[in-house]
PDB file of C-alpha atoms and ligand atoms in Angstrom:
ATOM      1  CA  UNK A 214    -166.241 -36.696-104.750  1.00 84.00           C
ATOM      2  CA  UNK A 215    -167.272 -38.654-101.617  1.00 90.00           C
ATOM      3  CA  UNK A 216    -164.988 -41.662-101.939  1.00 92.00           C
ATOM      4  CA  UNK A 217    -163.647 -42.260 -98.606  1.00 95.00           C
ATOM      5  CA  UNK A 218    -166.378 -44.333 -96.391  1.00 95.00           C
ATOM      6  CA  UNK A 219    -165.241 -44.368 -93.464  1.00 97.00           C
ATOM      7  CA  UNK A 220    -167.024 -47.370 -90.583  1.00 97.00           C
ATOM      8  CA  UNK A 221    -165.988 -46.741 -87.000  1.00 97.00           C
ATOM      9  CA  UNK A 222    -167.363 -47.454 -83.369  1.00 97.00           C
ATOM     10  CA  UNK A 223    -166.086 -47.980 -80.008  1.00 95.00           C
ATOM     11  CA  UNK A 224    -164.074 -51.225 -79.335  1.00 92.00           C
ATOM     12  CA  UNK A 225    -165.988 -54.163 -79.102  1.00 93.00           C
ATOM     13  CA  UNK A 226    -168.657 -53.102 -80.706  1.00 96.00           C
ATOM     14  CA  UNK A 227    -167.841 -55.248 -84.368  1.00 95.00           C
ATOM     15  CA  UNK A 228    -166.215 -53.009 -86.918  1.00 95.00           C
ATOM     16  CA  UNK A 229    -163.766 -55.743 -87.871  1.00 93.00           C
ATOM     17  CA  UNK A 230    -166.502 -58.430 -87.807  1.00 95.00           C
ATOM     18  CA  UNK A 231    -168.564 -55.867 -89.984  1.00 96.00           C
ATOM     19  CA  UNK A 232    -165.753 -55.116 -91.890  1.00 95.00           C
ATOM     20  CA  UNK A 233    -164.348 -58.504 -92.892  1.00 93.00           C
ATOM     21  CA  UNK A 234    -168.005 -59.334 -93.715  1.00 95.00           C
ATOM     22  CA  UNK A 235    -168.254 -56.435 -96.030  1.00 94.00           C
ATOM     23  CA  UNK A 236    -164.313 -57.145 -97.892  1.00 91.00           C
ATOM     24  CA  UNK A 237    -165.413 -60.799 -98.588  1.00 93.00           C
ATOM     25  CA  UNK A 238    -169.092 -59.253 -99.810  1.00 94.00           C
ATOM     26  CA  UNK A 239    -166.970 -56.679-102.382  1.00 91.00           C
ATOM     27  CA  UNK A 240    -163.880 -58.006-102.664  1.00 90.00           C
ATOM     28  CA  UNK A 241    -163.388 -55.580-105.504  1.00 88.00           C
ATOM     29  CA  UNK A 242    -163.273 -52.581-103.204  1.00 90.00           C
ATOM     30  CA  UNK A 243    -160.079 -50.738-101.821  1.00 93.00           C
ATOM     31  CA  UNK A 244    -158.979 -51.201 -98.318  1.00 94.00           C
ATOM     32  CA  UNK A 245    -157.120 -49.043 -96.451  1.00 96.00           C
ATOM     33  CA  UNK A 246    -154.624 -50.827 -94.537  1.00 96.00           C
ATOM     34  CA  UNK A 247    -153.809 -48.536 -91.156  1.00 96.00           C
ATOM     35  CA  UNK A 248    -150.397 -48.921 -89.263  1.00 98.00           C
ATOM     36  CA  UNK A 249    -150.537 -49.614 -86.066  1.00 98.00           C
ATOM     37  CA  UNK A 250    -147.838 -50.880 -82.800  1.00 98.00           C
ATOM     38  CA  UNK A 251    -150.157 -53.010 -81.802  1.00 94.00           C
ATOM     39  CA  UNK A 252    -149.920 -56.479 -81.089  1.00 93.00           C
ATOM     40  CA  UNK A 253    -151.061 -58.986 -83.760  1.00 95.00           C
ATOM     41  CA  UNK A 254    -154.204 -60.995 -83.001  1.00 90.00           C
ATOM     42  CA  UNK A 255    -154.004 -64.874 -83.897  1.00 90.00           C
ATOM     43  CA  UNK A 256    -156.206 -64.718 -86.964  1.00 87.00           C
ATOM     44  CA  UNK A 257    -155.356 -61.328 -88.227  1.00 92.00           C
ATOM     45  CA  UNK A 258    -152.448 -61.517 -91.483  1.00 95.00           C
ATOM     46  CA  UNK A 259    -150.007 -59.087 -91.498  1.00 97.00           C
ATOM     47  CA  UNK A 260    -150.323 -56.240 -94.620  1.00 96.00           C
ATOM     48  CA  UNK A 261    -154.154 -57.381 -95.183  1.00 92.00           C
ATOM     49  CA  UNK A 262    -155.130 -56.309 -91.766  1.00 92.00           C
ATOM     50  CA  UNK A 263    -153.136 -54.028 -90.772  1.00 95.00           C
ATOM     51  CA  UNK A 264    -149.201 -53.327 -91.135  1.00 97.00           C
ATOM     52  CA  UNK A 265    -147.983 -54.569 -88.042  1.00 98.00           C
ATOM     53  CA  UNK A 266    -144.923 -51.760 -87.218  1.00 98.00           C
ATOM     54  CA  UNK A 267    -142.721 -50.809 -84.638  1.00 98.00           C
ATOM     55  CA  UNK A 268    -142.801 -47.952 -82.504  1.00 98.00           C
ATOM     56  CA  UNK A 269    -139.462 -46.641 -83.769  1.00 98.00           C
ATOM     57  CA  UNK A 270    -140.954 -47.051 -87.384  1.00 98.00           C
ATOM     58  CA  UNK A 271    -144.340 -45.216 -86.372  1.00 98.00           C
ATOM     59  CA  UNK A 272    -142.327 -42.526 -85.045  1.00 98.00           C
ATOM     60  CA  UNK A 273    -140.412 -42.226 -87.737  1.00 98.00           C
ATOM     61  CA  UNK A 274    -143.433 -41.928 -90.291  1.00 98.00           C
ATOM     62  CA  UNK A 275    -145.136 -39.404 -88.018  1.00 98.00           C
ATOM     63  CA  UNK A 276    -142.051 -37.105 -88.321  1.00 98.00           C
ATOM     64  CA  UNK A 277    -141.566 -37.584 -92.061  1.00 98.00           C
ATOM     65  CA  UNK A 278    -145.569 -36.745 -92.234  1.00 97.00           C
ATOM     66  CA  UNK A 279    -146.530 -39.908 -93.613  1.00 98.00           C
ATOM     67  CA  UNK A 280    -148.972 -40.238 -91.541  1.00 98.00           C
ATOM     68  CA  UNK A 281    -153.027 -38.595 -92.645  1.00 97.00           C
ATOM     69  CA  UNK A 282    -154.346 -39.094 -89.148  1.00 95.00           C
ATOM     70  CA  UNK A 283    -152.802 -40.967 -86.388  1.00 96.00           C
ATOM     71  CA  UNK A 284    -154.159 -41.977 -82.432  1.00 91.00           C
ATOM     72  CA  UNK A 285    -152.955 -43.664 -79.583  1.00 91.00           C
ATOM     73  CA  UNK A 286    -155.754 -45.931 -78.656  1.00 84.00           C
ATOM     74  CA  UNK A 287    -155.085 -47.808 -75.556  1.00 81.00           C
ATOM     75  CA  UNK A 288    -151.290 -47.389 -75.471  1.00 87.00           C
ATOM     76  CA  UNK A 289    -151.161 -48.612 -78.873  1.00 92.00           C
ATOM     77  CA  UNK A 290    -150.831 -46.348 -81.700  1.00 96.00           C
ATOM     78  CA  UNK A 291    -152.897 -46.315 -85.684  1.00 95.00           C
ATOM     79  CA  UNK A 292    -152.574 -44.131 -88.354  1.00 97.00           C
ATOM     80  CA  UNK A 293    -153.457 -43.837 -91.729  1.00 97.00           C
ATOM     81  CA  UNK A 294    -151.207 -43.235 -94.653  1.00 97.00           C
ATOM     82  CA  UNK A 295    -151.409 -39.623 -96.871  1.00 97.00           C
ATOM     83  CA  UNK A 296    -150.498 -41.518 -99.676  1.00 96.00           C
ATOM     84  CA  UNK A 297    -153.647 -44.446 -99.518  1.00 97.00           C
ATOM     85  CA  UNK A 298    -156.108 -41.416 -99.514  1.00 97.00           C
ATOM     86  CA  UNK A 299    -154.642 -39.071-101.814  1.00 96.00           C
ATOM     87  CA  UNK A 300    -153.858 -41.808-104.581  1.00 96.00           C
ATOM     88  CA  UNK A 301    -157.464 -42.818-103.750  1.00 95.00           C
ATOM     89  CA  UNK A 302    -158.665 -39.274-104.271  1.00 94.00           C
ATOM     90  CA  UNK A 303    -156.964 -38.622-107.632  1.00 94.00           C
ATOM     91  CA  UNK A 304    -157.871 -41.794-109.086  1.00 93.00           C
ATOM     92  CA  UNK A 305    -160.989 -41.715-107.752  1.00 90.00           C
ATOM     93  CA  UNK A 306    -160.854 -45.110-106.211  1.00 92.00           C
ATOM     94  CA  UNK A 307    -164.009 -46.139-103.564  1.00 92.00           C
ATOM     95  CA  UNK A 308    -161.812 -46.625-100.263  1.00 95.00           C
ATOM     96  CA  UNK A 309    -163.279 -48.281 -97.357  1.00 95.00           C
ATOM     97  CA  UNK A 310    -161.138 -47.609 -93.837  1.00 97.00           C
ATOM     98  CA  UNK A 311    -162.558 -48.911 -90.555  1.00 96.00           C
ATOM     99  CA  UNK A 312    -161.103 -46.315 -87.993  1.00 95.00           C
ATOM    100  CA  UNK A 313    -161.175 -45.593 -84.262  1.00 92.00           C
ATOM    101  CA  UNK A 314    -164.257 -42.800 -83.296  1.00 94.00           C
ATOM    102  CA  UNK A 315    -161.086 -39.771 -82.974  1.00 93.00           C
ATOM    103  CA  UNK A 316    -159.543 -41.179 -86.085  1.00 94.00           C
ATOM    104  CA  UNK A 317    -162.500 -41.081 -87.820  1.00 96.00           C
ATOM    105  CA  UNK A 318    -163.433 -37.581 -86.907  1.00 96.00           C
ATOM    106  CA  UNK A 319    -160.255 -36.490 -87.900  1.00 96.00           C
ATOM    107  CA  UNK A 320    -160.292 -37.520 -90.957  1.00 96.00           C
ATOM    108  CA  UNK A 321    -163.852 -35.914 -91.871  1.00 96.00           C
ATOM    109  CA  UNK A 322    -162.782 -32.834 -90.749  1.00 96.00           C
ATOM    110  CA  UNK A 323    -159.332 -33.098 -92.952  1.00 96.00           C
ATOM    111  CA  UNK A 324    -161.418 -34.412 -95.769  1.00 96.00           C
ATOM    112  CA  UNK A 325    -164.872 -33.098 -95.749  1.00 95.00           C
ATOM    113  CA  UNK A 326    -165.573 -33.023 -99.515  1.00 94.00           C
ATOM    114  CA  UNK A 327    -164.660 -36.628 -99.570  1.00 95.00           C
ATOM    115  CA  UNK A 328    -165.564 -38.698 -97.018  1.00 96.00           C
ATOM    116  CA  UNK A 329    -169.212 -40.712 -95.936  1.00 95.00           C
ATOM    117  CA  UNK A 330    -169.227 -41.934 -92.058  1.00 97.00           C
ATOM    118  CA  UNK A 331    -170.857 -44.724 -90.644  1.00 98.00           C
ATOM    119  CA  UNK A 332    -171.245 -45.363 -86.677  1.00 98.00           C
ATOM    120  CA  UNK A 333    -171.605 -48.899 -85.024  1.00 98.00           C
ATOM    121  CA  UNK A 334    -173.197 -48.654 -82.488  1.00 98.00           C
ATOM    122  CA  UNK A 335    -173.413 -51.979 -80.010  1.00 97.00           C
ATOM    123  CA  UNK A 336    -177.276 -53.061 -78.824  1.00 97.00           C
ATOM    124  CA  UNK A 337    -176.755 -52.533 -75.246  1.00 97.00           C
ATOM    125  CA  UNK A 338    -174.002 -51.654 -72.851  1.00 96.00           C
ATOM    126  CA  UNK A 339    -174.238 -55.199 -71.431  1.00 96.00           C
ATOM    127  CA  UNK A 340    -174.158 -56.844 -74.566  1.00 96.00           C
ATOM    128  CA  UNK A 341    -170.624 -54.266 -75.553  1.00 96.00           C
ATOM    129  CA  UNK A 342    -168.975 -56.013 -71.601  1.00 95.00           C
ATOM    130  CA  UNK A 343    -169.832 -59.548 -72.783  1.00 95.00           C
ATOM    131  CA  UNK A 344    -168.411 -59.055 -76.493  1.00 95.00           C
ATOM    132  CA  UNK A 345    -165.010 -57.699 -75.178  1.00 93.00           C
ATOM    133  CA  UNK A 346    -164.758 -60.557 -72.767  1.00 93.00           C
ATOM    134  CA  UNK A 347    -165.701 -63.607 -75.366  1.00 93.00           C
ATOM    135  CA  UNK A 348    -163.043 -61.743 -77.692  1.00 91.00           C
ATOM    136  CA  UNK A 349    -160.950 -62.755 -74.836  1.00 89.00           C
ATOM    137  CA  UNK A 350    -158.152 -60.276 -76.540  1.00 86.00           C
ATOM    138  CA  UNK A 351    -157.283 -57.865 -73.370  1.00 85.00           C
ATOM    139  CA  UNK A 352    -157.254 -58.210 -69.805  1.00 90.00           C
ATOM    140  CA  UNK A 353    -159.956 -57.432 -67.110  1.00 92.00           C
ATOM    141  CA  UNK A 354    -158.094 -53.830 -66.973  1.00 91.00           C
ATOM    142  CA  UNK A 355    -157.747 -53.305 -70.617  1.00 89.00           C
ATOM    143  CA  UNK A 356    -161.653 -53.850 -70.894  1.00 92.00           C
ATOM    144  CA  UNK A 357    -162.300 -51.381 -68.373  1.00 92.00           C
ATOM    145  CA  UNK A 358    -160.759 -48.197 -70.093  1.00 90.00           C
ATOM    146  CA  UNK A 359    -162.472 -49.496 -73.360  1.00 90.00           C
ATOM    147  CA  UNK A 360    -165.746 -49.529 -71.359  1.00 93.00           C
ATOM    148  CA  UNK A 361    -165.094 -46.436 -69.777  1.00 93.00           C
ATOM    149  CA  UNK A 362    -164.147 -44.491 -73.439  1.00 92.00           C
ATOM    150  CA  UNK A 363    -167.148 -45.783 -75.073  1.00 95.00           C
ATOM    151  CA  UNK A 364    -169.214 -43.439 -72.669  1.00 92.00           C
ATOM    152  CA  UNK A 365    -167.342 -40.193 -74.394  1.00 94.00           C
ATOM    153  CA  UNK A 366    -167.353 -42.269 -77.618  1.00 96.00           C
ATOM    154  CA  UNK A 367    -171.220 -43.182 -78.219  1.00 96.00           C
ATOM    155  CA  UNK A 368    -171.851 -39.585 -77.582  1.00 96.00           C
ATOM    156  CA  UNK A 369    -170.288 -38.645 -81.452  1.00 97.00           C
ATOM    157  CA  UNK A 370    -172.808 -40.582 -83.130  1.00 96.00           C
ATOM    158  CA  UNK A 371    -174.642 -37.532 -84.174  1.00 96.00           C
ATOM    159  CA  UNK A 372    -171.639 -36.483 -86.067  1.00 97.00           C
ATOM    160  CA  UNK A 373    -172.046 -39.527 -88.228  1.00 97.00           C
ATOM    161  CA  UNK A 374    -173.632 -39.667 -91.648  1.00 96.00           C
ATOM    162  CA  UNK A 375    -175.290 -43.223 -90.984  1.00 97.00           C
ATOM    163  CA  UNK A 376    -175.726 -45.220 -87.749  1.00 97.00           C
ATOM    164  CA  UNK A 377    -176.116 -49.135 -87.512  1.00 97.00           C
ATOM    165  CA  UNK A 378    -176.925 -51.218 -84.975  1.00 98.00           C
ATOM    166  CA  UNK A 379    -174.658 -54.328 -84.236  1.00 98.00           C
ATOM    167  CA  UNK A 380    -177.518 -56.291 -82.914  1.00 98.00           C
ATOM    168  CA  UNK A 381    -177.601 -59.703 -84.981  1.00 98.00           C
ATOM    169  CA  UNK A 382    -174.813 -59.539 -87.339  1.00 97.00           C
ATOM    170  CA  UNK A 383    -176.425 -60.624 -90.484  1.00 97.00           C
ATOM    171  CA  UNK A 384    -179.026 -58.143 -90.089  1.00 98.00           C
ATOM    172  CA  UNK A 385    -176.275 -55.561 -89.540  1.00 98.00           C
ATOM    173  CA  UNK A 386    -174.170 -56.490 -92.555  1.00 98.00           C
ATOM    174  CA  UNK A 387    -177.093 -56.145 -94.934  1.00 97.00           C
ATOM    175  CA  UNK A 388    -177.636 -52.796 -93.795  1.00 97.00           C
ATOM    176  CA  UNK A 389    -174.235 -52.127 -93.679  1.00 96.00           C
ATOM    177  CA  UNK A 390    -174.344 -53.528 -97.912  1.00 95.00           C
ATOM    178  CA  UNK A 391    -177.208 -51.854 -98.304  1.00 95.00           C
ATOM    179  CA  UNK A 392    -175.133 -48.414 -97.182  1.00 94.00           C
ATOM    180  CA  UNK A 393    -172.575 -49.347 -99.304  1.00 92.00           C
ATOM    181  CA  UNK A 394    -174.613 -50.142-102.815  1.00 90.00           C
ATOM    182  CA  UNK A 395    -176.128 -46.810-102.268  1.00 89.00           C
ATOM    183  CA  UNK A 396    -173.036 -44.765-102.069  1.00 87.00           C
ATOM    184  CA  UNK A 397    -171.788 -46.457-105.192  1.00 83.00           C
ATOM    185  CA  UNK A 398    -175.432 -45.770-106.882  1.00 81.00           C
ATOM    186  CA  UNK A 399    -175.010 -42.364-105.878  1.00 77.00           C
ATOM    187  CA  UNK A 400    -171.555 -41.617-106.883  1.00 61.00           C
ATOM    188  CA  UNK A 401    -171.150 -44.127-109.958  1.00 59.00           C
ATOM    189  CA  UNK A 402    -170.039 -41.403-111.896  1.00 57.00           C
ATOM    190  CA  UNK A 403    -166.852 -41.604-111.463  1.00 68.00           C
ATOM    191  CA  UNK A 404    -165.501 -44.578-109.332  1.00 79.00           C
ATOM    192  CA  UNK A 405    -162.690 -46.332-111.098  1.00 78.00           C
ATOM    193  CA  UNK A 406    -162.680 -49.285-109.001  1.00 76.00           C
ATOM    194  CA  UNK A 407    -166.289 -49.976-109.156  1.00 72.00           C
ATOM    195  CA  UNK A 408    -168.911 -51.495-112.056  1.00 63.00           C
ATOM    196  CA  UNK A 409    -172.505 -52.168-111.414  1.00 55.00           C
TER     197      UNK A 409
HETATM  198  P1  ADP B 388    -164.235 -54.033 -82.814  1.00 54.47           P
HETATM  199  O1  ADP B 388    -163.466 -54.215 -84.078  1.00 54.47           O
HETATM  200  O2  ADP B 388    -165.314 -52.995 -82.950  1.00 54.47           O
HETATM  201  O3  ADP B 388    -163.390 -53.800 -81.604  1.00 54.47           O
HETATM  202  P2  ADP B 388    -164.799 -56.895 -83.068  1.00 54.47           P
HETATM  203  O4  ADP B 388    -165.207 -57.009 -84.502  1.00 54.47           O
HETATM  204  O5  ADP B 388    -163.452 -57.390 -82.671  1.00 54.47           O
HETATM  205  O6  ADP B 388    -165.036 -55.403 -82.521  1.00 54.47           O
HETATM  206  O7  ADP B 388    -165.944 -57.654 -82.222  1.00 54.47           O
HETATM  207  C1  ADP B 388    -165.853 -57.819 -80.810  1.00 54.47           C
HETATM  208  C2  ADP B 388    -166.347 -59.227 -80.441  1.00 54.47           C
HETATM  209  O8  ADP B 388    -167.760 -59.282 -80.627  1.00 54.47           O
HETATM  210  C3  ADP B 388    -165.741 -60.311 -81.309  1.00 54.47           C
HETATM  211  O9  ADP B 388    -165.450 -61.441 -80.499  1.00 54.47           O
HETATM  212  C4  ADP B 388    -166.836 -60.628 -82.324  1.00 54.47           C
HETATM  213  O10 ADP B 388    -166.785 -61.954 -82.770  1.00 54.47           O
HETATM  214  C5  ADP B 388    -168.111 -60.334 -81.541  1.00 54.47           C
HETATM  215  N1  ADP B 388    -169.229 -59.829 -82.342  1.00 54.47           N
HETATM  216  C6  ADP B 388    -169.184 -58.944 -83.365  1.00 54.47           C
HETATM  217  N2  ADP B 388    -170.424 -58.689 -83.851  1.00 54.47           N
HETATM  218  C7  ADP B 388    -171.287 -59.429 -83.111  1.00 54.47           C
HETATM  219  C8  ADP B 388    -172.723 -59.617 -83.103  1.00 54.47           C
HETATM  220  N3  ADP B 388    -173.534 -58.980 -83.960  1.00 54.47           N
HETATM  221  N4  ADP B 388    -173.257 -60.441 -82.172  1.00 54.47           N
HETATM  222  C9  ADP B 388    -172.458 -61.071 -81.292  1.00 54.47           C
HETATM  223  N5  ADP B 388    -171.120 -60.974 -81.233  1.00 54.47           N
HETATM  224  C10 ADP B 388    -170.520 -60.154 -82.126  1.00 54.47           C
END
C-alpha cells in the first residue's frame, strides 16, 4: 500500500511553506514529526514541527535503532522514527513527511512498496539565493553550502514520482492538493485516516 508521501527539495526551495499550507488544507492527515539537533526557528512549536532534541538524545536513538532514516544536513542532524512509519504501515494510516533530498531517497529505497515522492523544485537559481536570504535564518556562509548542495541535489529529481514547481505559491499548493486528492482517490481502499 503506498501510504507514505513523502515532499522533499533542496533548502530554500519551500517544503515547509508547502507543507504547512497542505496540514492546514487536510488537517485530518498524519504528520510525521522528524527529530532533529537543530536549532528552533521563532515560529516553529516544538512536537508539531519537529521534536527539538539533543545531540546526546539523537545519539542515543541512533544506537538503540530508533531511528528509520537519519542525515546530517548542515551540521545539524534529522531522522525519522521506525515506529511513525511502521504504526502507519499496519494501520494503514496516509502519512505525509517532508524530508531532506538523501532522507528522502533513503526512505524509498527502505520502503519501496509504500512510499509516493514528490520534488520541489525552486523557479530559478536566483530566485532559490534570494529566498534563503529573506528567510534571513543562516548566515552568508551557511547559505553558501546550501547553494552549493542544491547543484548535487536538483540532479535527483528524476528519481521522483512527481515534480512541482515553487514558482507562485498558491499555484504550487493546488498542485501540490491536487497530488494529494489523487493519491487518496487512488488508494481509498484502505486508508484509515482518510474519508472522501
Ligand atoms: P525549505 O523548507 O525548503 O528550506 P522554506 O519553506 O523555509 O524552504 O522557504 C524558504 C523561504 O522562501 C521562506 O522565507 C519562505 O517564506 C519563502 N517562500 C516559500 N515559497 C515561496 C514562493 N512560492 N515564493 C516566494 N517565496 C517563497
Amino acid at each position: 500500500m503506498k501510504n507514505l508521501i513523502i515532499i522533499s527539495a533542496p533548502s530554500g526551495t519551500g517544503k515547509t511553506t508547502l507543507c504547512k499550507g497542505i496540514r492546514k488544507i487536510f488537517p485530518e492527515i498524519n504528520w510525521s514529526i522528524s527529530y532533529t539537533t537543530r536549532f528552533k526557528r521563532p515560529n516553529e512549536i516544538d512536537g508539531k514541527d519537529y521534536n527539538f532534541i539533543s545531540r546526546n538524545t539523537f545519539d542515543k536513538h541512533i544506537k538503540n535503532k530508533k531511528l528509520a532514516e537519519w542525515e546530517n544536513v548542515y551540521g545539524s542532524l534529522y531522522g525519522t522514527a521506525k515506529k511513525t512509519l511502521n504504526d502507519a504501515i499496519k494501520e494503514k494510516l496516509f502519512l505525509l513527511l517532508e524530508l531532506d533530498v538523501k532522507g528522502a531517497l533513503k526512505l524509498k529505497k527502505l520502503y519501496p512498496k509504500n512510499t509516493i515522492s514528490i520534488f520541489i523544485i525552486p523557479p530559478s537559481f536566483e530566485d532559490l539565493k534570494k529566498r534563503l536570504k529573506l528567510r534571513n535564518t543562516e548566515s552568508e556562509d551557511v547559505i553558501k553550502i546550501r547553494l552549493k548542495r542544491f547543484e548535487e541535489e536538483i540532479n535527483y529529481k528524476s528519481k521522483f514520482d512527481y515534480i512541482i514547481s515553487n514558482d507562485i505559491l498558491d499555484i504550487a499548493t493546488n498542485e501540490l492538493v491536487k497530488i494529494v486528492k489523487q493519491i487518496r482517490r487512488d488508494k481509498n481502499n484502505g486508508f484509515k485516516n482518510i474519508t472522501i
